[in-house]
């Protein structure tokens, strides 16, 4: 299974010629090469994780494919047919089995409402938590997309999260708010945390890929 990091939080997951798209939001440029798209996962409703423009483009290339997300996404994206998923549920589409974890977005500030968020485990190999630090209990995570920048993130908490998951491989995501210097600093910290569990960290830029 091949995972490609796009700009910010967007991800492409490819297997057997089929494509799963995760969190294509408004910090991500226009998507292309959508052949074989079979599903979209939106972890939560914030616009840096989904946009009407991206959904329209995806659905034009692959009409009728399912869009999975928590209830908040179904409300925010009410012009689209969203299949509501909750932690503990599983969905299968094409060569992908999706297991959902979590429940809530990390607190940004007490003045900002806490919203739904689901993490997604793909084929029991690749895990992406969205904007949460939910650990997929009982799972040997082969590849982790670890958040490393955002208004809710402190790098020490992100390091503790990677230490808790103990992935075999990891890379940083959710990084558009960081400068080049900040991105390098945070990658260094997450690499250290990954290595404590015997894993390997990959410094992926937009367009770079890694396999599970």
JSON list of C-alpha atoms in Angstrom, two decimals:
[
{"chain": "A", "resi": 1, "resn": "UNK", "atom": "CA", "xyz": [0.00, 0.00, 0.00]},
{"chain": "A", "resi": 2, "resn": "UNK", "atom": "CA", "xyz": [1.40, 3.37, -1.05]},
{"chain": "A", "resi": 3, "resn": "UNK", "atom": "CA", "xyz": [0.67, 6.54, 0.94]},
{"chain": "A", "resi": 4, "resn": "UNK", "atom": "CA", "xyz": [1.39, 9.96, -0.56]},
{"chain": "A", "resi": 5, "resn": "UNK", "atom": "CA", "xyz": [1.44, 13.12, 1.52]},
{"chain": "A", "resi": 6, "resn": "UNK", "atom": "CA", "xyz": [-0.22, 16.04, -0.20]},
{"chain": "A", "resi": 7, "resn": "UNK", "atom": "CA", "xyz": [-0.20, 19.64, 1.05]},
{"chain": "A", "resi": 8, "resn": "UNK", "atom": "CA", "xyz": [-1.10, 20.02, 4.75]},
{"chain": "A", "resi": 9, "resn": "UNK", "atom": "CA", "xyz": [-3.45, 17.22, 5.90]},
{"chain": "A", "resi": 10, "resn": "UNK", "atom": "CA", "xyz": [-4.46, 15.64, 2.59]},
{"chain": "A", "resi": 11, "resn": "UNK", "atom": "CA", "xyz": [-3.38, 12.08, 1.82]},
{"chain": "A", "resi": 12, "resn": "UNK", "atom": "CA", "xyz": [-3.58, 9.64, -1.09]},
{"chain": "A", "resi": 13, "resn": "UNK", "atom": "CA", "xyz": [-3.65, 5.92, -0.32]},
{"chain": "A", "resi": 14, "resn": "UNK", "atom": "CA", "xyz": [-3.21, 3.54, -3.26]},
{"chain": "A", "resi": 15, "resn": "UNK", "atom": "CA", "xyz": [-3.53, -0.21, -3.55]},
{"chain": "A", "resi": 16, "resn": "UNK", "atom": "CA", "xyz": [-4.21, -2.52, -6.50]},
{"chain": "A", "resi": 17, "resn": "UNK", "atom": "CA", "xyz": [-4.83, 0.44, -8.81]},
{"chain": "A", "resi": 18, "resn": "UNK", "atom": "CA", "xyz": [-7.48, 1.94, -6.51]},
{"chain": "A", "resi": 19, "resn": "UNK", "atom": "CA", "xyz": [-7.34, 5.24, -4.66]},
{"chain": "A", "resi": 20, "resn": "UNK", "atom": "CA", "xyz": [-8.55, 6.38, -1.25]},
{"chain": "A", "resi": 21, "resn": "UNK", "atom": "CA", "xyz": [-8.47, 10.13, -0.51]},
{"chain": "A", "resi": 22, "resn": "UNK", "atom": "CA", "xyz": [-8.27, 11.47, 3.04]},
{"chain": "A", "resi": 23, "resn": "UNK", "atom": "CA", "xyz": [-8.90, 15.05, 4.20]},
{"chain": "A", "resi": 24, "resn": "UNK", "atom": "CA", "xyz": [-8.50, 17.10, 0.99]},
{"chain": "A", "resi": 25, "resn": "UNK", "atom": "CA", "xyz": [-9.02, 20.57, 2.45]},
{"chain": "A", "resi": 26, "resn": "UNK", "atom": "CA", "xyz": [-8.63, 24.17, 1.41]},
{"chain": "A", "resi": 27, "resn": "UNK", "atom": "CA", "xyz": [-4.89, 24.33, 2.20]},
{"chain": "A", "resi": 28, "resn": "UNK", "atom": "CA", "xyz": [-4.35, 21.70, -0.50]},
{"chain": "A", "resi": 29, "resn": "UNK", "atom": "CA", "xyz": [-4.04, 22.72, -4.17]},
{"chain": "A", "resi": 30, "resn": "UNK", "atom": "CA", "xyz": [-6.34, 21.29, -6.83]},
{"chain": "A", "resi": 31, "resn": "UNK", "atom": "CA", "xyz": [-6.27, 17.51, -6.96]},
{"chain": "A", "resi": 32, "resn": "UNK", "atom": "CA", "xyz": [-5.34, 15.62, -10.09]},
{"chain": "A", "resi": 33, "resn": "UNK", "atom": "CA", "xyz": [-4.80, 12.01, -11.17]},
{"chain": "A", "resi": 34, "resn": "UNK", "atom": "CA", "xyz": [-8.02, 10.75, -9.60]},
{"chain": "A", "resi": 35, "resn": "UNK", "atom": "CA", "xyz": [-8.28, 7.57, -11.68]},
{"chain": "A", "resi": 36, "resn": "UNK", "atom": "CA", "xyz": [-9.41, 4.63, -9.58]},
{"chain": "A", "resi": 37, "resn": "UNK", "atom": "CA", "xyz": [-10.81, 6.71, -6.73]},
{"chain": "A", "resi": 38, "resn": "UNK", "atom": "CA", "xyz": [-13.15, 4.55, -4.64]},
{"chain": "A", "resi": 39, "resn": "UNK", "atom": "CA", "xyz": [-13.77, 6.56, -1.45]},
{"chain": "A", "resi": 40, "resn": "UNK", "atom": "CA", "xyz": [-13.13, 9.74, 0.51]},
{"chain": "A", "resi": 41, "resn": "UNK", "atom": "CA", "xyz": [-12.61, 9.97, 4.28]},
{"chain": "A", "resi": 42, "resn": "UNK", "atom": "CA", "xyz": [-13.09, 13.32, 6.03]},
{"chain": "A", "resi": 43, "resn": "UNK", "atom": "CA", "xyz": [-11.98, 13.15, 9.65]},
{"chain": "A", "resi": 44, "resn": "UNK", "atom": "CA", "xyz": [-13.82, 16.32, 10.68]},
{"chain": "A", "resi": 45, "resn": "UNK", "atom": "CA", "xyz": [-15.54, 19.43, 9.41]},
{"chain": "A", "resi": 46, "resn": "UNK", "atom": "CA", "xyz": [-12.81, 22.09, 9.58]},
{"chain": "A", "resi": 47, "resn": "UNK", "atom": "CA", "xyz": [-12.18, 23.57, 6.12]},
{"chain": "A", "resi": 48, "resn": "UNK", "atom": "CA", "xyz": [-8.49, 22.66, 6.10]},
{"chain": "A", "resi": 49, "resn": "UNK", "atom": "CA", "xyz": [-9.71, 19.04, 5.99]},
{"chain": "A", "resi": 50, "resn": "UNK", "atom": "CA", "xyz": [-12.40, 19.28, 3.33]},
{"chain": "A", "resi": 51, "resn": "UNK", "atom": "CA", "xyz": [-13.68, 21.69, 0.70]},
{"chain": "A", "resi": 52, "resn": "UNK", "atom": "CA", "xyz": [-16.61, 21.68, -1.73]},
{"chain": "A", "resi": 53, "resn": "UNK", "atom": "CA", "xyz": [-14.19, 22.33, -4.59]},
{"chain": "A", "resi": 54, "resn": "UNK", "atom": "CA", "xyz": [-12.24, 19.16, -3.87]},
{"chain": "A", "resi": 55, "resn": "UNK", "atom": "CA", "xyz": [-15.35, 17.03, -3.39]},
{"chain": "A", "resi": 56, "resn": "UNK", "atom": "CA", "xyz": [-16.81, 18.34, -6.66]},
{"chain": "A", "resi": 57, "resn": "UNK", "atom": "CA", "xyz": [-13.62, 17.46, -8.52]},
{"chain": "A", "resi": 58, "resn": "UNK", "atom": "CA", "xyz": [-13.42, 14.01, -6.96]},
{"chain": "A", "resi": 59, "resn": "UNK", "atom": "CA", "xyz": [-17.08, 13.22, -7.65]},
{"chain": "A", "resi": 60, "resn": "UNK", "atom": "CA", "xyz": [-16.75, 14.43, -11.24]},
{"chain": "A", "resi": 61, "resn": "UNK", "atom": "CA", "xyz": [-13.93, 11.92, -11.73]},
{"chain": "A", "resi": 62, "resn": "UNK", "atom": "CA", "xyz": [-15.62, 9.13, -9.75]},
{"chain": "A", "resi": 63, "resn": "UNK", "atom": "CA", "xyz": [-19.39, 9.72, -9.53]},
{"chain": "A", "resi": 64, "resn": "UNK", "atom": "CA", "xyz": [-21.18, 8.19, -6.59]},
{"chain": "A", "resi": 65, "resn": "UNK", "atom": "CA", "xyz": [-18.18, 7.09, -4.56]},
{"chain": "A", "resi": 66, "resn": "UNK", "atom": "CA", "xyz": [-18.80, 7.08, -0.79]},
{"chain": "A", "resi": 67, "resn": "UNK", "atom": "CA", "xyz": [-17.75, 9.95, 1.45]},
{"chain": "A", "resi": 68, "resn": "UNK", "atom": "CA", "xyz": [-17.19, 8.87, 5.05]},
{"chain": "A", "resi": 69, "resn": "UNK", "atom": "CA", "xyz": [-17.13, 11.26, 7.99]},
{"chain": "A", "resi": 70, "resn": "UNK", "atom": "CA", "xyz": [-18.54, 11.93, 11.46]},
{"chain": "A", "resi": 71, "resn": "UNK", "atom": "CA", "xyz": [-21.90, 13.61, 12.00]},
{"chain": "A", "resi": 72, "resn": "UNK", "atom": "CA", "xyz": [-20.36, 17.09, 11.97]},
{"chain": "A", "resi": 73, "resn": "UNK", "atom": "CA", "xyz": [-19.10, 16.50, 8.43]},
{"chain": "A", "resi": 74, "resn": "UNK", "atom": "CA", "xyz": [-22.53, 15.31, 7.29]},
{"chain": "A", "resi": 75, "resn": "UNK", "atom": "CA", "xyz": [-24.01, 18.57, 8.62]},
{"chain": "A", "resi": 76, "resn": "UNK", "atom": "CA", "xyz": [-21.30, 20.85, 7.23]},
{"chain": "A", "resi": 77, "resn": "UNK", "atom": "CA", "xyz": [-21.29, 19.09, 3.85]},
{"chain": "A", "resi": 78, "resn": "UNK", "atom": "CA", "xyz": [-25.05, 18.76, 3.62]},
{"chain": "A", "resi": 79, "resn": "UNK", "atom": "CA", "xyz": [-24.99, 19.27, -0.16]},
{"chain": "A", "resi": 80, "resn": "UNK", "atom": "CA", "xyz": [-23.22, 15.92, -0.44]},
{"chain": "A", "resi": 81, "resn": "UNK", "atom": "CA", "xyz": [-24.22, 12.39, 0.46]},
{"chain": "A", "resi": 82, "resn": "UNK", "atom": "CA", "xyz": [-22.03, 11.63, 3.47]},
{"chain": "A", "resi": 83, "resn": "UNK", "atom": "CA", "xyz": [-22.01, 8.22, 5.14]},
{"chain": "A", "resi": 84, "resn": "UNK", "atom": "CA", "xyz": [-21.83, 8.97, 8.87]},
{"chain": "A", "resi": 85, "resn": "UNK", "atom": "CA", "xyz": [-19.29, 6.89, 10.78]},
{"chain": "A", "resi": 86, "resn": "UNK", "atom": "CA", "xyz": [-18.52, 6.65, 14.47]},
{"chain": "A", "resi": 87, "resn": "UNK", "atom": "CA", "xyz": [-15.64, 5.22, 16.50]},
{"chain": "A", "resi": 88, "resn": "UNK", "atom": "CA", "xyz": [-15.76, 1.43, 16.50]},
{"chain": "A", "resi": 89, "resn": "UNK", "atom": "CA", "xyz": [-17.35, 1.16, 13.08]},
{"chain": "A", "resi": 90, "resn": "UNK", "atom": "CA", "xyz": [-15.80, -0.49, 10.02]},
{"chain": "A", "resi": 91, "resn": "UNK", "atom": "CA", "xyz": [-16.36, 0.06, 6.30]},
{"chain": "A", "resi": 92, "resn": "UNK", "atom": "CA", "xyz": [-15.03, -1.84, 3.29]},
{"chain": "A", "resi": 93, "resn": "UNK", "atom": "CA", "xyz": [-14.65, -0.32, -0.17]},
{"chain": "A", "resi": 94, "resn": "UNK", "atom": "CA", "xyz": [-12.53, -1.69, -3.00]},
{"chain": "A", "resi": 95, "resn": "UNK", "atom": "CA", "xyz": [-9.24, -3.03, -1.59]},
{"chain": "A", "resi": 96, "resn": "UNK", "atom": "CA", "xyz": [-9.57, -0.91, 1.56]},
{"chain": "A", "resi": 97, "resn": "UNK", "atom": "CA", "xyz": [-10.94, -1.82, 4.96]},
{"chain": "A", "resi": 98, "resn": "UNK", "atom": "CA", "xyz": [-11.49, 1.25, 7.12]},
{"chain": "A", "resi": 99, "resn": "UNK", "atom": "CA", "xyz": [-11.72, 1.16, 10.91]},
{"chain": "A", "resi": 100, "resn": "UNK", "atom": "CA", "xyz": [-12.68, 4.33, 12.75]},
{"chain": "A", "resi": 101, "resn": "UNK", "atom": "CA", "xyz": [-11.39, 5.50, 16.13]},
{"chain": "A", "resi": 102, "resn": "UNK", "atom": "CA", "xyz": [-11.55, 8.50, 18.43]},
{"chain": "A", "resi": 103, "resn": "UNK", "atom": "CA", "xyz": [-14.54, 10.75, 18.69]},
{"chain": "A", "resi": 104, "resn": "UNK", "atom": "CA", "xyz": [-13.49, 14.34, 19.39]},
{"chain": "A", "resi": 105, "resn": "UNK", "atom": "CA", "xyz": [-11.16, 17.03, 18.04]},
{"chain": "A", "resi": 106, "resn": "UNK", "atom": "CA", "xyz": [-8.42, 18.22, 20.39]},
{"chain": "A", "resi": 107, "resn": "UNK", "atom": "CA", "xyz": [-9.35, 21.36, 22.32]},
{"chain": "A", "resi": 108, "resn": "UNK", "atom": "CA", "xyz": [-8.11, 24.52, 20.61]},
{"chain": "A", "resi": 109, "resn": "UNK", "atom": "CA", "xyz": [-9.44, 26.99, 23.20]},
{"chain": "A", "resi": 110, "resn": "UNK", "atom": "CA", "xyz": [-12.30, 27.01, 25.68]},
{"chain": "A", "resi": 111, "resn": "UNK", "atom": "CA", "xyz": [-14.07, 29.61, 23.52]},
{"chain": "A", "resi": 112, "resn": "UNK", "atom": "CA", "xyz": [-14.13, 27.27, 20.50]},
{"chain": "A", "resi": 113, "resn": "UNK", "atom": "CA", "xyz": [-16.65, 24.40, 20.46]},
{"chain": "A", "resi": 114, "resn": "UNK", "atom": "CA", "xyz": [-15.25, 20.87, 20.47]},
{"chain": "A", "resi": 115, "resn": "UNK", "atom": "CA", "xyz": [-16.33, 19.00, 17.34]},
{"chain": "A", "resi": 116, "resn": "UNK", "atom": "CA", "xyz": [-16.46, 15.38, 16.20]},
{"chain": "A", "resi": 117, "resn": "UNK", "atom": "CA", "xyz": [-13.31, 13.81, 14.79]},
{"chain": "A", "resi": 118, "resn": "UNK", "atom": "CA", "xyz": [-12.58, 10.25, 13.68]},
{"chain": "A", "resi": 119, "resn": "UNK", "atom": "CA", "xyz": [-9.20, 8.66, 13.13]},
{"chain": "A", "resi": 120, "resn": "UNK", "atom": "CA", "xyz": [-9.01, 6.09, 10.35]},
{"chain": "A", "resi": 121, "resn": "UNK", "atom": "CA", "xyz": [-7.04, 2.84, 10.22]},
{"chain": "A", "resi": 122, "resn": "UNK", "atom": "CA", "xyz": [-6.61, 1.55, 6.67]},
{"chain": "A", "resi": 123, "resn": "UNK", "atom": "CA", "xyz": [-6.17, -2.21, 6.17]},
{"chain": "A", "resi": 124, "resn": "UNK", "atom": "CA", "xyz": [-4.90, -2.55, 9.75]},
{"chain": "A", "resi": 125, "resn": "UNK", "atom": "CA", "xyz": [-1.64, -0.96, 8.56]},
{"chain": "A", "resi": 126, "resn": "UNK", "atom": "CA", "xyz": [-1.86, 2.80, 8.09]},
{"chain": "A", "resi": 127, "resn": "UNK", "atom": "CA", "xyz": [-3.32, 5.09, 10.75]},
{"chain": "A", "resi": 128, "resn": "UNK", "atom": "CA", "xyz": [-4.21, 8.76, 10.54]},
{"chain": "A", "resi": 129, "resn": "UNK", "atom": "CA", "xyz": [-5.81, 10.35, 13.63]},
{"chain": "A", "resi": 130, "resn": "UNK", "atom": "CA", "xyz": [-7.11, 13.56, 12.07]},
{"chain": "A", "resi": 131, "resn": "UNK", "atom": "CA", "xyz": [-6.87, 16.35, 14.66]},
{"chain": "A", "resi": 132, "resn": "UNK", "atom": "CA", "xyz": [-6.68, 14.06, 17.66]},
{"chain": "A", "resi": 133, "resn": "UNK", "atom": "CA", "xyz": [-4.27, 12.03, 19.72]},
{"chain": "A", "resi": 134, "resn": "UNK", "atom": "CA", "xyz": [-6.43, 8.91, 19.77]},
{"chain": "A", "resi": 135, "resn": "UNK", "atom": "CA", "xyz": [-4.32, 5.77, 20.03]},
{"chain": "A", "resi": 136, "resn": "UNK", "atom": "CA", "xyz": [-5.78, 2.79, 18.12]},
{"chain": "A", "resi": 137, "resn": "UNK", "atom": "CA", "xyz": [-5.59, 0.38, 21.03]},
{"chain": "A", "resi": 138, "resn": "UNK", "atom": "CA", "xyz": [-4.49, -3.16, 20.25]},
{"chain": "A", "resi": 139, "resn": "UNK", "atom": "CA", "xyz": [-3.21, -2.25, 16.78]},
{"chain": "A", "resi": 140, "resn": "UNK", "atom": "CA", "xyz": [0.36, -2.74, 15.58]},
{"chain": "A", "resi": 141, "resn": "UNK", "atom": "CA", "xyz": [0.56, 0.42, 13.44]},
{"chain": "A", "resi": 142, "resn": "UNK", "atom": "CA", "xyz": [2.88, -0.13, 10.50]},
{"chain": "A", "resi": 143, "resn": "UNK", "atom": "CA", "xyz": [2.66, 3.49, 9.31]},
{"chain": "A", "resi": 144, "resn": "UNK", "atom": "CA", "xyz": [1.47, 6.59, 11.18]},
{"chain": "A", "resi": 145, "resn": "UNK", "atom": "CA", "xyz": [0.67, 10.02, 9.76]},
{"chain": "A", "resi": 146, "resn": "UNK", "atom": "CA", "xyz": [1.51, 12.10, 12.83]},
{"chain": "A", "resi": 147, "resn": "UNK", "atom": "CA", "xyz": [0.19, 15.67, 13.17]},
{"chain": "A", "resi": 148, "resn": "UNK", "atom": "CA", "xyz": [3.02, 18.14, 13.77]},
{"chain": "A", "resi": 149, "resn": "UNK", "atom": "CA", "xyz": [1.63, 21.67, 13.40]},
{"chain": "A", "resi": 150, "resn": "UNK", "atom": "CA", "xyz": [-1.55, 23.58, 14.15]},
{"chain": "A", "resi": 151, "resn": "UNK", "atom": "CA", "xyz": [-3.25, 25.97, 16.58]},
{"chain": "A", "resi": 152, "resn": "UNK", "atom": "CA", "xyz": [-4.07, 23.06, 18.92]},
{"chain": "A", "resi": 153, "resn": "UNK", "atom": "CA", "xyz": [-0.69, 21.35, 18.83]},
{"chain": "A", "resi": 154, "resn": "UNK", "atom": "CA", "xyz": [2.24, 21.51, 21.24]},
{"chain": "A", "resi": 155, "resn": "UNK", "atom": "CA", "xyz": [5.19, 19.51, 19.97]},
{"chain": "A", "resi": 156, "resn": "UNK", "atom": "CA", "xyz": [5.70, 17.79, 23.33]},
{"chain": "A", "resi": 157, "resn": "UNK", "atom": "CA", "xyz": [2.15, 16.42, 23.16]},
{"chain": "A", "resi": 158, "resn": "UNK", "atom": "CA", "xyz": [2.74, 15.28, 19.57]},
{"chain": "A", "resi": 159, "resn": "UNK", "atom": "CA", "xyz": [5.92, 13.50, 20.68]},
{"chain": "A", "resi": 160, "resn": "UNK", "atom": "CA", "xyz": [4.05, 11.77, 23.50]},
{"chain": "A", "resi": 161, "resn": "UNK", "atom": "CA", "xyz": [1.44, 10.65, 21.00]},
{"chain": "A", "resi": 162, "resn": "UNK", "atom": "CA", "xyz": [4.02, 9.03, 18.74]},
{"chain": "A", "resi": 163, "resn": "UNK", "atom": "CA", "xyz": [5.61, 7.40, 21.78]},
{"chain": "A", "resi": 164, "resn": "UNK", "atom": "CA", "xyz": [2.21, 5.96, 22.72]},
{"chain": "A", "resi": 165, "resn": "UNK", "atom": "CA", "xyz": [1.42, 4.59, 19.25]},
{"chain": "A", "resi": 166, "resn": "UNK", "atom": "CA", "xyz": [4.92, 3.12, 18.66]},
{"chain": "A", "resi": 167, "resn": "UNK", "atom": "CA", "xyz": [4.59, 2.92, 14.86]},
{"chain": "A", "resi": 168, "resn": "UNK", "atom": "CA", "xyz": [7.04, 0.98, 12.76]},
{"chain": "A", "resi": 169, "resn": "UNK", "atom": "CA", "xyz": [7.16, 3.91, 10.34]},
{"chain": "A", "resi": 170, "resn": "UNK", "atom": "CA", "xyz": [5.91, 7.49, 10.63]},
{"chain": "A", "resi": 171, "resn": "UNK", "atom": "CA", "xyz": [5.83, 10.80, 8.83]},
{"chain": "A", "resi": 172, "resn": "UNK", "atom": "CA", "xyz": [4.59, 14.26, 9.75]},
{"chain": "A", "resi": 173, "resn": "UNK", "atom": "CA", "xyz": [1.39, 15.80, 8.47]},
{"chain": "A", "resi": 174, "resn": "UNK", "atom": "CA", "xyz": [-0.88, 18.79, 9.27]},
{"chain": "A", "resi": 175, "resn": "UNK", "atom": "CA", "xyz": [2.07, 21.12, 8.75]},
{"chain": "A", "resi": 176, "resn": "UNK", "atom": "CA", "xyz": [0.92, 24.06, 6.60]},
{"chain": "A", "resi": 177, "resn": "UNK", "atom": "CA", "xyz": [1.06, 26.53, 9.55]},
{"chain": "A", "resi": 178, "resn": "UNK", "atom": "CA", "xyz": [4.78, 25.80, 10.04]},
{"chain": "A", "resi": 179, "resn": "UNK", "atom": "CA", "xyz": [7.68, 27.67, 8.46]},
{"chain": "A", "resi": 180, "resn": "UNK", "atom": "CA", "xyz": [10.44, 25.65, 6.82]},
{"chain": "A", "resi": 181, "resn": "UNK", "atom": "CA", "xyz": [12.51, 26.08, 9.98]},
{"chain": "A", "resi": 182, "resn": "UNK", "atom": "CA", "xyz": [9.60, 25.04, 12.21]},
{"chain": "A", "resi": 183, "resn": "UNK", "atom": "CA", "xyz": [8.85, 22.03, 10.01]},
{"chain": "A", "resi": 184, "resn": "UNK", "atom": "CA", "xyz": [12.44, 20.86, 10.34]},
{"chain": "A", "resi": 185, "resn": "UNK", "atom": "CA", "xyz": [12.42, 21.30, 14.12]},
{"chain": "A", "resi": 186, "resn": "UNK", "atom": "CA", "xyz": [9.18, 19.36, 14.53]},
{"chain": "A", "resi": 187, "resn": "UNK", "atom": "CA", "xyz": [10.30, 16.58, 12.22]},
{"chain": "A", "resi": 188, "resn": "UNK", "atom": "CA", "xyz": [13.43, 16.17, 14.32]},
{"chain": "A", "resi": 189, "resn": "UNK", "atom": "CA", "xyz": [11.34, 15.80, 17.50]},
{"chain": "A", "resi": 190, "resn": "UNK", "atom": "CA", "xyz": [8.92, 13.33, 15.96]},
{"chain": "A", "resi": 191, "resn": "UNK", "atom": "CA", "xyz": [11.81, 11.34, 14.48]},
{"chain": "A", "resi": 192, "resn": "UNK", "atom": "CA", "xyz": [13.26, 10.99, 17.98]},
{"chain": "A", "resi": 193, "resn": "UNK", "atom": "CA", "xyz": [9.90, 9.81, 19.34]},
{"chain": "A", "resi": 194, "resn": "UNK", "atom": "CA", "xyz": [9.49, 7.28, 16.50]},
{"chain": "A", "resi": 195, "resn": "UNK", "atom": "CA", "xyz": [12.96, 5.89, 17.04]},
{"chain": "A", "resi": 196, "resn": "UNK", "atom": "CA", "xyz": [12.32, 5.27, 20.76]},
{"chain": "A", "resi": 197, "resn": "UNK", "atom": "CA", "xyz": [9.94, 2.48, 19.73]},
{"chain": "A", "resi": 198, "resn": "UNK", "atom": "CA", "xyz": [12.35, 1.11, 17.13]},
{"chain": "A", "resi": 199, "resn": "UNK", "atom": "CA", "xyz": [10.55, 2.79, 14.23]},
{"chain": "A", "resi": 200, "resn": "UNK", "atom": "CA", "xyz": [11.74, 4.85, 11.28]},
{"chain": "A", "resi": 201, "resn": "UNK", "atom": "CA", "xyz": [10.65, 8.42, 10.53]},
{"chain": "A", "resi": 202, "resn": "UNK", "atom": "CA", "xyz": [10.30, 9.80, 6.99]},
{"chain": "A", "resi": 203, "resn": "UNK", "atom": "CA", "xyz": [10.56, 13.53, 6.23]},
{"chain": "A", "resi": 204, "resn": "UNK", "atom": "CA", "xyz": [7.96, 13.73, 3.48]},
{"chain": "A", "resi": 205, "resn": "UNK", "atom": "CA", "xyz": [7.26, 16.88, 1.51]},
{"chain": "A", "resi": 206, "resn": "UNK", "atom": "CA", "xyz": [4.10, 17.36, -0.53]},
{"chain": "A", "resi": 207, "resn": "UNK", "atom": "CA", "xyz": [4.07, 14.75, -3.29]},
{"chain": "A", "resi": 208, "resn": "UNK", "atom": "CA", "xyz": [6.41, 12.33, -1.50]},
{"chain": "A", "resi": 209, "resn": "UNK", "atom": "CA", "xyz": [5.32, 8.77, -0.79]},
{"chain": "A", "resi": 210, "resn": "UNK", "atom": "CA", "xyz": [6.07, 5.88, 1.53]},
{"chain": "A", "resi": 211, "resn": "UNK", "atom": "CA", "xyz": [4.84, 2.28, 1.52]},
{"chain": "A", "resi": 212, "resn": "UNK", "atom": "CA", "xyz": [3.50, 0.23, 4.41]}
]
